[in-house]
Short mmCIF file of C-alpha atoms in Angstrom, two decimals:
data_model
loop_
_atom_site.label_atom_id
_atom_site.label_comp_id
_atom_site.label_asym_id
_atom_site.label_seq_id
_atom_site.Cartn_x
_atom_site.Cartn_y
_atom_site.Cartn_z
CA ASP A 157 50.93 -7.96 -82.92
CA ALA A 158 48.76 -9.73 -80.55
CA GLY A 159 45.88 -7.41 -80.45
CA ILE A 160 47.15 -5.46 -77.35
CA THR A 161 47.29 -1.72 -77.09
CA GLN A 162 48.56 0.35 -74.27
CA SER A 163 47.75 3.94 -73.39
CA PRO A 164 49.04 6.25 -72.98
CA ARG A 165 52.54 5.45 -74.99
CA HIS A 166 54.61 8.35 -73.21
CA LYS A 167 53.59 10.23 -70.24
CA VAL A 168 55.41 12.86 -68.30
CA THR A 169 54.10 13.57 -64.74
CA GLU A 170 55.30 15.13 -61.48
CA THR A 171 55.71 13.45 -58.29
CA GLY A 172 52.91 12.75 -55.83
CA THR A 173 50.33 12.66 -58.75
CA PRO A 174 48.25 9.58 -59.34
CA VAL A 175 48.60 8.14 -62.78
CA THR A 176 46.59 5.22 -64.42
CA LEU A 177 47.83 3.15 -67.12
CA ARG A 178 45.40 1.37 -69.51
CA CYS A 179 45.87 -2.20 -71.31
CA HIS A 180 43.42 -3.30 -73.94
CA GLN A 181 43.08 -6.50 -75.30
CA THR A 182 41.11 -7.83 -78.47
CA GLU A 183 42.26 -11.60 -77.91
CA ASN A 184 39.92 -12.64 -75.03
CA HIS A 185 42.52 -13.85 -73.23
CA ARG A 186 42.36 -14.99 -69.47
CA TYR A 187 45.59 -14.05 -68.13
CA MET A 188 46.91 -10.22 -67.96
CA TYR A 189 50.27 -8.91 -66.73
CA TRP A 190 51.51 -5.67 -65.89
CA TYR A 191 55.75 -5.61 -66.00
CA ARG A 192 58.15 -2.64 -65.74
CA GLN A 193 61.48 -2.80 -67.39
CA ASP A 194 64.69 -1.05 -66.17
CA PRO A 195 68.35 -0.84 -67.20
CA GLY A 196 70.27 -3.79 -64.96
CA HIS A 197 66.82 -4.99 -63.60
CA GLY A 198 65.20 -6.66 -66.64
CA LEU A 199 61.71 -7.33 -66.80
CA ARG A 200 59.78 -7.50 -63.47
CA LEU A 201 56.43 -8.42 -62.90
CA ILE A 202 54.03 -6.10 -61.04
CA HIS A 203 50.72 -7.36 -60.68
CA TYR A 204 48.79 -9.91 -62.83
CA SER A 205 44.89 -10.96 -63.43
CA TYR A 206 43.77 -14.38 -63.92
CA GLY A 207 39.94 -13.30 -64.68
CA VAL A 208 37.77 -10.53 -64.03
CA LYS A 209 38.41 -9.09 -60.68
CA ASP A 210 41.18 -11.76 -59.84
CA THR A 211 44.36 -10.51 -59.28
CA ASP A 212 47.71 -11.09 -57.56
CA LYS A 213 50.89 -9.28 -56.78
CA GLY A 214 54.24 -9.62 -58.56
CA GLU A 215 57.37 -9.16 -57.21
CA VAL A 216 57.64 -5.29 -57.14
CA SER A 217 54.04 -4.35 -56.53
CA ASP A 218 54.51 -1.76 -53.75
CA GLY A 219 53.06 1.48 -54.63
CA TYR A 220 50.98 -0.02 -57.54
CA SER A 221 47.54 -1.44 -57.62
CA VAL A 222 45.41 -2.74 -60.56
CA SER A 223 41.98 -3.49 -61.47
CA ARG A 224 40.20 -5.54 -63.95
CA SER A 225 36.62 -5.05 -64.49
CA LYS A 226 36.24 -6.85 -67.95
CA THR A 227 38.02 -9.39 -69.82
CA GLU A 228 39.48 -7.02 -72.18
CA ASP A 229 41.01 -4.17 -69.95
CA PHE A 230 43.68 -4.28 -67.12
CA LEU A 231 44.25 -0.90 -65.51
CA LEU A 232 47.55 -0.30 -63.67
CA THR A 233 47.39 2.74 -60.92
CA LEU A 234 50.22 4.59 -59.32
CA GLU A 235 48.39 5.99 -56.51
CA SER A 236 51.08 8.84 -55.78
CA ALA A 237 53.87 8.60 -58.43
CA THR A 238 57.56 8.69 -57.21
CA SER A 239 60.83 9.29 -59.34
CA SER A 240 61.72 5.29 -58.70
CA GLN A 241 58.96 4.27 -61.04
CA THR A 242 60.02 6.21 -63.75
CA SER A 243 60.31 3.26 -66.23
CA VAL A 244 58.92 1.49 -69.42
CA TYR A 245 55.70 -0.35 -68.52
CA PHE A 246 54.78 -3.43 -70.43
CA CYS A 247 51.39 -5.14 -70.54
CA ALA A 248 51.28 -8.80 -71.45
CA ILE A 249 48.46 -11.38 -71.99
CA SER A 250 48.21 -15.17 -72.20
CA GLY A 251 45.53 -17.84 -72.93
CA SER A 252 44.40 -20.31 -70.25
CA GLY A 253 44.92 -23.92 -70.49
CA THR A 254 47.65 -26.45 -69.84
CA SER A 255 51.05 -25.45 -68.99
CA GLY A 256 51.92 -26.17 -72.58
CA SER A 257 49.82 -23.31 -74.17
CA ASN A 258 50.79 -20.14 -71.89
CA GLU A 259 52.90 -18.20 -74.21
CA GLN A 260 52.67 -14.64 -73.16
CA TYR A 261 52.39 -11.56 -75.93
CA PHE A 262 53.58 -8.18 -75.10
CA GLY A 263 52.07 -4.63 -75.75
CA PRO A 264 54.04 -1.69 -77.60
CA GLY A 265 54.74 -0.43 -73.87
CA THR A 266 54.24 2.85 -71.76
CA ARG A 267 57.09 4.92 -71.29
CA LEU A 268 56.57 6.90 -67.78
CA THR A 269 58.61 9.74 -66.37
CA VAL A 270 58.18 11.25 -63.18
CA THR A 271 59.45 14.30 -62.55
CA GLN B 42 63.79 -16.27 -55.49
CA LYS B 43 63.44 -18.14 -58.87
CA GLU B 44 66.72 -16.79 -60.99
CA VAL B 45 67.30 -16.83 -64.44
CA GLU B 46 70.92 -15.95 -65.65
CA GLN B 47 71.94 -15.21 -69.38
CA ASN B 48 75.60 -14.79 -70.78
CA SER B 49 76.26 -11.23 -69.88
CA GLY B 50 77.60 -10.05 -73.54
CA PRO B 51 77.23 -8.26 -75.22
CA LEU B 52 77.89 -10.79 -78.10
CA SER B 53 79.43 -9.74 -81.45
CA VAL B 54 79.49 -11.91 -84.66
CA PRO B 55 80.05 -11.57 -88.29
CA GLU B 56 77.26 -11.71 -90.59
CA GLY B 57 76.71 -15.55 -91.57
CA ALA B 58 78.01 -16.77 -88.19
CA ILE B 59 76.10 -18.90 -85.63
CA ALA B 60 75.20 -16.97 -82.79
CA SER B 61 74.74 -18.87 -79.36
CA LEU B 62 72.71 -17.42 -76.86
CA ASN B 63 72.71 -19.18 -73.23
CA CYS B 64 70.46 -19.16 -70.31
CA THR B 65 70.53 -21.13 -66.98
CA TYR B 66 67.69 -21.22 -64.40
CA SER B 67 67.55 -22.33 -60.64
CA ASP B 68 64.13 -23.82 -60.16
CA ARG B 69 63.85 -27.46 -61.29
CA GLY B 70 60.35 -27.23 -61.16
CA SER B 71 60.35 -25.08 -64.63
CA GLN B 72 58.63 -26.67 -67.48
CA SER B 73 58.18 -24.18 -70.26
CA PHE B 74 60.77 -22.02 -71.61
CA PHE B 75 60.68 -19.11 -73.88
CA TRP B 76 62.84 -16.73 -75.91
CA TYR B 77 62.14 -13.28 -76.72
CA ARG B 78 63.84 -10.72 -78.94
CA GLN B 79 63.75 -6.78 -77.97
CA TYR B 80 64.74 -4.38 -80.65
CA SER B 81 65.95 -0.96 -79.11
CA GLY B 82 62.90 0.99 -77.76
CA LYS B 83 60.18 -1.80 -78.83
CA SER B 84 58.57 -4.54 -76.82
CA PRO B 85 59.69 -8.19 -76.69
CA GLU B 86 58.53 -10.30 -79.05
CA LEU B 87 58.11 -13.94 -78.69
CA ILE B 88 60.22 -15.86 -81.32
CA MET B 89 60.63 -19.20 -79.75
CA PHE B 90 59.04 -21.66 -77.10
CA ILE B 91 60.22 -25.18 -75.86
CA TYR B 92 58.83 -27.47 -73.26
CA SER B 93 60.71 -31.13 -74.04
CA ASN B 94 64.09 -31.95 -73.86
CA GLY B 95 66.08 -31.78 -76.92
CA ASP B 96 66.11 -29.21 -79.87
CA LYS B 97 63.44 -27.11 -81.49
CA GLU B 98 64.19 -25.81 -84.93
CA ASP B 99 62.26 -23.09 -86.35
CA GLY B 100 63.81 -21.47 -89.73
CA ARG B 101 67.06 -20.22 -88.59
CA PHE B 102 66.49 -20.62 -85.18
CA THR B 103 66.99 -23.95 -83.00
CA ALA B 104 66.14 -23.74 -79.32
CA GLN B 105 67.74 -26.25 -76.91
CA LEU B 106 66.60 -27.53 -73.58
CA ASN B 107 68.51 -29.71 -71.13
CA LYS B 108 66.38 -30.03 -67.81
CA ALA B 109 68.85 -32.26 -65.95
CA SER B 110 71.51 -29.32 -66.37
CA GLN B 111 68.78 -26.71 -66.06
CA TYR B 112 70.13 -24.92 -69.31
CA VAL B 113 68.40 -23.62 -72.41
CA SER B 114 69.99 -22.07 -75.32
CA LEU B 115 69.17 -20.26 -78.29
CA LEU B 116 71.16 -20.96 -81.68
CA ILE B 117 70.79 -18.39 -84.52
CA ARG B 118 72.31 -19.47 -87.79
CA ASP B 119 73.30 -17.53 -90.65
CA SER B 120 73.06 -14.52 -88.66
CA GLN B 121 72.29 -11.35 -90.24
CA PRO B 122 72.24 -7.48 -88.96
CA SER B 123 68.57 -7.50 -88.45
CA ASP B 124 69.24 -10.36 -85.79
CA SER B 125 70.89 -7.27 -83.81
CA ALA B 126 68.80 -7.04 -80.66
CA THR B 127 68.74 -7.97 -77.06
CA TYR B 128 67.44 -11.66 -76.29
CA LEU B 129 65.58 -12.52 -73.17
CA CYS B 130 65.02 -15.73 -71.68
CA ALA B 131 62.16 -16.45 -69.64
CA VAL B 132 61.14 -19.57 -67.74
CA LYS B 133 57.63 -20.53 -66.36
CA GLN B 134 57.04 -22.67 -63.41
CA ASP B 135 53.93 -24.46 -63.99
CA ARG B 136 52.54 -25.16 -60.57
CA GLY B 137 51.61 -23.69 -57.05
CA SER B 138 50.66 -20.32 -56.66
CA THR B 139 52.98 -19.05 -59.56
CA LEU B 140 51.10 -20.50 -62.24
CA GLY B 141 51.20 -18.64 -65.25
CA ARG B 142 54.19 -16.17 -64.00
CA LEU B 143 57.44 -15.77 -66.13
CA TYR B 144 60.80 -15.11 -64.77
CA PHE B 145 62.99 -13.22 -67.06
CA GLY B 146 66.92 -13.06 -67.65
CA ARG B 147 68.29 -9.59 -67.96
CA GLY B 148 69.04 -10.15 -71.73
CA THR B 149 72.09 -10.82 -74.13
CA GLN B 150 72.59 -8.01 -76.42
CA LEU B 151 73.66 -9.32 -79.89
CA THR B 152 75.40 -7.43 -82.78
CA VAL B 153 75.72 -8.89 -86.12
CA TRP B 154 77.92 -7.06 -88.08
CA PRO B 155 78.33 -6.86 -91.96
#
């Protein structure tokens, strides 16, 4: 593994409750990403970060917010969870540099169920 | 919308055969191409990346890139049952506001039977 952990690994929550997922890396990589993976849709980017306090939206960002207060941690928050946010969430990291050195490595994932 | 299409599968091959996985992409600005393997219930694992036209070999895996045809493929020689997984193609555009972002295909499920 590329020194990436995610917590929690599994979570069941009720509709309307806030949920925060954590991604922690020990690689000192600049870029961090949150994806969700659903059957029939593949991996879709939610938000990403290109440095501390620097974040941007991905293609499915509605209902999600993120924060990155230090290099090693990237938090994904569902302000008010809905059943459509039931999914597997993956964090990924990549280093800085030229376009030839930007391979992404994935964490183990968090399986979230919203009831 | 940047699209990445993979052959729908599932693909089933006998042990020892060559498995061929294909991917096309819509954005001509794409410069970097990646293949991930994902076992059921696990996270994607990077197995190959290719940036230049032609072939790149790593053990039993060969990635092939043709930018003019907007086509990238992965060949697995001497397929083993342990290669049974879903293979994801990912494409990265290296300019503009999408710098660093990957676009994924939906994956091709491969089964290698003994």
